[in-house]
Coordinates of N, CA and C in Angstrom, one line a residue:
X1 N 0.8 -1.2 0.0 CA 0.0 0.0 0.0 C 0.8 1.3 0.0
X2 N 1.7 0.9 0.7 CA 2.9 2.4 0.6 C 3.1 2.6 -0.8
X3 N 3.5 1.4 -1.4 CA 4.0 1.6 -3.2 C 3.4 2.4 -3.5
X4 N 1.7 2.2 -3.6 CA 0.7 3.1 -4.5 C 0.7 4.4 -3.8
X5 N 0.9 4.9 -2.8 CA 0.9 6.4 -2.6 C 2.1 7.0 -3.0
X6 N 3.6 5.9 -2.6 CA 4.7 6.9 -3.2 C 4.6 6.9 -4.6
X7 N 4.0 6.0 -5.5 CA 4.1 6.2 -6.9 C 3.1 7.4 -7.2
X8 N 2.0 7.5 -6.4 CA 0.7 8.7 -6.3 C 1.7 10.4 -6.1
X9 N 2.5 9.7 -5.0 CA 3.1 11.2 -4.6 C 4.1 11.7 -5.7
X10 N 4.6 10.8 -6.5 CA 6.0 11.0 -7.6 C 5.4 11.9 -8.7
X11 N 3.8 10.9 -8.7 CA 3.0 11.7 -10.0 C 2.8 12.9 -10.5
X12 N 2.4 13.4 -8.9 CA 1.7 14.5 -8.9 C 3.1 15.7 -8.9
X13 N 3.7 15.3 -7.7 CA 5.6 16.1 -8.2 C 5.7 16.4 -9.2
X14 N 5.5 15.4 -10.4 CA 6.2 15.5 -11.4 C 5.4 16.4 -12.2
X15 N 4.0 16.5 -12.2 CA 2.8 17.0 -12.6 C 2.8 18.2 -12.2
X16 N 3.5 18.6 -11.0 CA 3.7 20.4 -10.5 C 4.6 20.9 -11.1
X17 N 5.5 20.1 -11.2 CA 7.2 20.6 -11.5 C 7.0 21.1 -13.2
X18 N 6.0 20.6 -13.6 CA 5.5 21.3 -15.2 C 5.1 22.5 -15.5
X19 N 4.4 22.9 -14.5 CA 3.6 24.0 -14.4 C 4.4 25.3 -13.7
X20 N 5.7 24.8 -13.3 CA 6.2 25.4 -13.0 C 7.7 25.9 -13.8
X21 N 7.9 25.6 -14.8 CA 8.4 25.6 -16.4 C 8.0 26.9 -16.4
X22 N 9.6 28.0 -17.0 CA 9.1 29.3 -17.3 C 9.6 29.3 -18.9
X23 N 9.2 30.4 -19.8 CA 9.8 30.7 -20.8 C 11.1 31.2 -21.0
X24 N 12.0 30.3 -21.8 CA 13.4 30.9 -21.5 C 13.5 31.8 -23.0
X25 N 14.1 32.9 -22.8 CA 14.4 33.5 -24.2 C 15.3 33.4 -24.4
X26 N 15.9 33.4 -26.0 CA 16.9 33.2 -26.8 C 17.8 34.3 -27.4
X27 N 18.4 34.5 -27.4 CA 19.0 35.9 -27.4 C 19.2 36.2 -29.3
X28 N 18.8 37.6 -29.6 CA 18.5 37.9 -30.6 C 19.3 37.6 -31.6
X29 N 18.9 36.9 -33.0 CA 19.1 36.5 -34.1 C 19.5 35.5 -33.7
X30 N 19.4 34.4 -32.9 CA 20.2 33.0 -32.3 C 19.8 32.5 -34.0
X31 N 18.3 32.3 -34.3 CA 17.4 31.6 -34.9 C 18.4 31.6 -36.1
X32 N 18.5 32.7 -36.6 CA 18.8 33.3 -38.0 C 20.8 32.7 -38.1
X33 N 21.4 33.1 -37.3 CA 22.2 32.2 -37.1 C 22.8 31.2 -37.2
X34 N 21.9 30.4 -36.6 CA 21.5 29.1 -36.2 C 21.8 28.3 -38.1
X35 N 20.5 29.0 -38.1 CA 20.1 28.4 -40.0 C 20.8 28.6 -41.1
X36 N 21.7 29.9 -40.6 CA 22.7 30.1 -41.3 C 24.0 29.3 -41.7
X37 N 24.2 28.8 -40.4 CA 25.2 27.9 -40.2 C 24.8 26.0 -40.8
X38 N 23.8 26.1 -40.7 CA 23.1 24.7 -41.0 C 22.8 24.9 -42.8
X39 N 22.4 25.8 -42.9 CA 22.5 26.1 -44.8 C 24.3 26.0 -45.6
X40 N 24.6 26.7 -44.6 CA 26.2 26.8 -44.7 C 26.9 25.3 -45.0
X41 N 26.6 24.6 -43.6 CA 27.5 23.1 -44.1 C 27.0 22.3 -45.0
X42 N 25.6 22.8 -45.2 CA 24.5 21.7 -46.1 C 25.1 21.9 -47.5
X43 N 26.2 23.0 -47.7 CA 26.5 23.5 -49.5 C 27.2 22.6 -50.0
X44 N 26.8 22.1 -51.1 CA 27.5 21.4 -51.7 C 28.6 21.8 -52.6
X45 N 29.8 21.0 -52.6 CA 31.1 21.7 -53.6 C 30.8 21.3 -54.4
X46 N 31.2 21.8 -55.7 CA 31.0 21.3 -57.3 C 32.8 20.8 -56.8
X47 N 33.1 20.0 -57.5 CA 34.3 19.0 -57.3 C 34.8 19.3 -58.3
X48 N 36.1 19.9 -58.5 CA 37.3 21.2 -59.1 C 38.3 19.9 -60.2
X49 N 37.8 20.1 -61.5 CA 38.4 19.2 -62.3 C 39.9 19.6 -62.3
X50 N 41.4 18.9 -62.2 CA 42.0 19.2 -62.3 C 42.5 19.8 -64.1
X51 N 41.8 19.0 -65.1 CA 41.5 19.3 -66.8 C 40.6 19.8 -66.9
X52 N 40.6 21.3 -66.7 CA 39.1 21.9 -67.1 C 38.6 21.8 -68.0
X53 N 38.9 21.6 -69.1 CA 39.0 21.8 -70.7 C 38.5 20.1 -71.0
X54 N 38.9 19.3 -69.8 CA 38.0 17.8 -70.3 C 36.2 17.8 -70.0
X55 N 36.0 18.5 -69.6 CA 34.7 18.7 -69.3 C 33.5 17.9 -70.1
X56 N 32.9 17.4 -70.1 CA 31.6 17.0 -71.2 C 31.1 18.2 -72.4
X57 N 30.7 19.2 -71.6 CA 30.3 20.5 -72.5 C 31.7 20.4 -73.5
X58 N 33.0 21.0 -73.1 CA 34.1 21.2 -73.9 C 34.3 20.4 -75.1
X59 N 33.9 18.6 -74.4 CA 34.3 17.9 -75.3 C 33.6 17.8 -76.3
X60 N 32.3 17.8 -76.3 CA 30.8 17.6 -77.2 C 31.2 18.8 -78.0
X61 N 31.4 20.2 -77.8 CA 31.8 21.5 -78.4 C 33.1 21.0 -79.3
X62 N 34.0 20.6 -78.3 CA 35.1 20.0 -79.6 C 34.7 19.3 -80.7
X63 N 34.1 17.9 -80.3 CA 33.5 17.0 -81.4 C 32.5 17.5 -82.5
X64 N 32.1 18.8 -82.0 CA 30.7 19.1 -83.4 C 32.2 19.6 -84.0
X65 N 33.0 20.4 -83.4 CA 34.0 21.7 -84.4 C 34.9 20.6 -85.7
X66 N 35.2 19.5 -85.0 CA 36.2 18.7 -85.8 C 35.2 17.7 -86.4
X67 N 33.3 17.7 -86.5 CA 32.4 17.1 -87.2 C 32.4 18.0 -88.5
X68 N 32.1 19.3 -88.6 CA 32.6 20.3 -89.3 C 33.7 20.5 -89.9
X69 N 34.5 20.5 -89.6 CA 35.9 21.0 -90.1 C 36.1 19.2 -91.1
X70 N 35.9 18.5 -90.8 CA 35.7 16.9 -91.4 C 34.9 17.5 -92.7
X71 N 33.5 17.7 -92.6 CA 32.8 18.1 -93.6 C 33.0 19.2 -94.4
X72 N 33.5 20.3 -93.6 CA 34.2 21.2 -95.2 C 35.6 20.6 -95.8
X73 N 36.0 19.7 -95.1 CA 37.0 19.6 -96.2 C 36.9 18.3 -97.0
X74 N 36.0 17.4 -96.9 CA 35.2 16.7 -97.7 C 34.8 17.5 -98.7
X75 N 33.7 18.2 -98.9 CA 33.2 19.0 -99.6 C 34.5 19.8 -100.8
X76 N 35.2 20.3 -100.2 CA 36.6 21.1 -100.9 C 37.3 19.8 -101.3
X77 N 37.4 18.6 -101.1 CA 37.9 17.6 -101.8 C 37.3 17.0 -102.9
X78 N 35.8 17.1 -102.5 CA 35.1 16.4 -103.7 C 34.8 17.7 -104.9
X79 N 34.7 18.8 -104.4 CA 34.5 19.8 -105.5 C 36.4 19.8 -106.4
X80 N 37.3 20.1 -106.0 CA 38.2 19.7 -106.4 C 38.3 18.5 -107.2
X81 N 37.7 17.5 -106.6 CA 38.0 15.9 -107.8 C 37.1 16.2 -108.7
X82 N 35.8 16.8 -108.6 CA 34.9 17.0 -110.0 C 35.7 17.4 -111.0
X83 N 35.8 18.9 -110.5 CA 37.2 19.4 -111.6 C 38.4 18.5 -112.2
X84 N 38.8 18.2 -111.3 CA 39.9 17.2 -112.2 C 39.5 16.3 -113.3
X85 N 38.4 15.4 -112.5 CA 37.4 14.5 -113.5 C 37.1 15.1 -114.7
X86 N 36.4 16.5 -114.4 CA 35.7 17.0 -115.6 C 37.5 17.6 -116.5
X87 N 38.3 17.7 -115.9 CA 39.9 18.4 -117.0 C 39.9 17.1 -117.7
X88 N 39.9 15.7 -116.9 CA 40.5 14.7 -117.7 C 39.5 14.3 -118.8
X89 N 38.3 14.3 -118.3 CA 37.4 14.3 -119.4 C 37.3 15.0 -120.5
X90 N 37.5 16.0 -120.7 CA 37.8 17.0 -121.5 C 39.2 16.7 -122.5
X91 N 40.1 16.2 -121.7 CA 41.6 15.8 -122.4 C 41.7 14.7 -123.0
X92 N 40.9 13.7 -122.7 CA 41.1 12.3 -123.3 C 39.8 12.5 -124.2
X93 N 38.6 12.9 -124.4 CA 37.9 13.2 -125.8 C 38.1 14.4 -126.2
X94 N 39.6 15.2 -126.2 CA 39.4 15.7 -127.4 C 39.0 17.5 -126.9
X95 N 38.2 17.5 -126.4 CA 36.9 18.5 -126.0 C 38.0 19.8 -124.8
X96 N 39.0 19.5 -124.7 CA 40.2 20.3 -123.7 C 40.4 21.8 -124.5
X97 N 40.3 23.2 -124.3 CA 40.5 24.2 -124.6 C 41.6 24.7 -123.9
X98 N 42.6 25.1 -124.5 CA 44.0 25.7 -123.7 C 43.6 27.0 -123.9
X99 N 43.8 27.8 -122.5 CA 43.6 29.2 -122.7 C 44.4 30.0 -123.5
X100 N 45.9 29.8 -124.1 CA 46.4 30.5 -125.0 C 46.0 30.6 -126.4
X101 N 45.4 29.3 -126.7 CA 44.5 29.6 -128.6 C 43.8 30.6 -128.0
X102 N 43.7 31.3 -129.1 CA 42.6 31.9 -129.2 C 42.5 32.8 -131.0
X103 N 40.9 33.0 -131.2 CA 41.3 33.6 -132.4 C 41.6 35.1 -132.8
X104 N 41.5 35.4 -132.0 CA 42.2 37.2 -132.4 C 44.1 37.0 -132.5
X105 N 44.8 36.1 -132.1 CA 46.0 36.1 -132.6 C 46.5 35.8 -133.8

């Protein structure tokens, strides 16, 4: 029978001792601070390539330039072979004009 009253009497102790809890204040901008510092460690590094220039963007940008530069000089190759084709064509039937004839001489 004692148990049940000191457990009765601990209750209610503990039940006062609540009510008797005051408001503690925090001393001004703690808050702002506080979150500052927690935003702060939360940043993430972008991780510092030691080849900046190997980058994904850099490399893709390289690869179109040397896709290009491939293609004009295809282009300046095949316009060049026409010519030639069309000179040799011209020289083997016959059909070749040398710019020195001419009839006013």
């Amino acid at each position: 029978m004692n148990g049940k009253k000191n457990t009765q009497k601990s209750i209610d102790e503990t039940l006062e001792m609540a009510s008797t809890i005051e408001k503690v204040g925090a001393p001004p901008f703690f808050k702002e601070r506080t979150l500052n510092r927690l935003v702060a460690s939360n940043k993430v590094e972008e991780p510092s390539y030691p080849l900046g220039w190997l980058l994904p963007k850099y490399q893709i940008a390289a690869l179109l330039v040397l896709v290009l530069l491939n293609f004009g000089a295809l282009y300046l190759y095949n316009q060049k072979q026409q010519e030639q084709e069309l000179d040799s064509f011209a020289q083997n039937y016959g059909l070749y004009v040398d710019g020195t004839d001419t009839l006013l001489n």
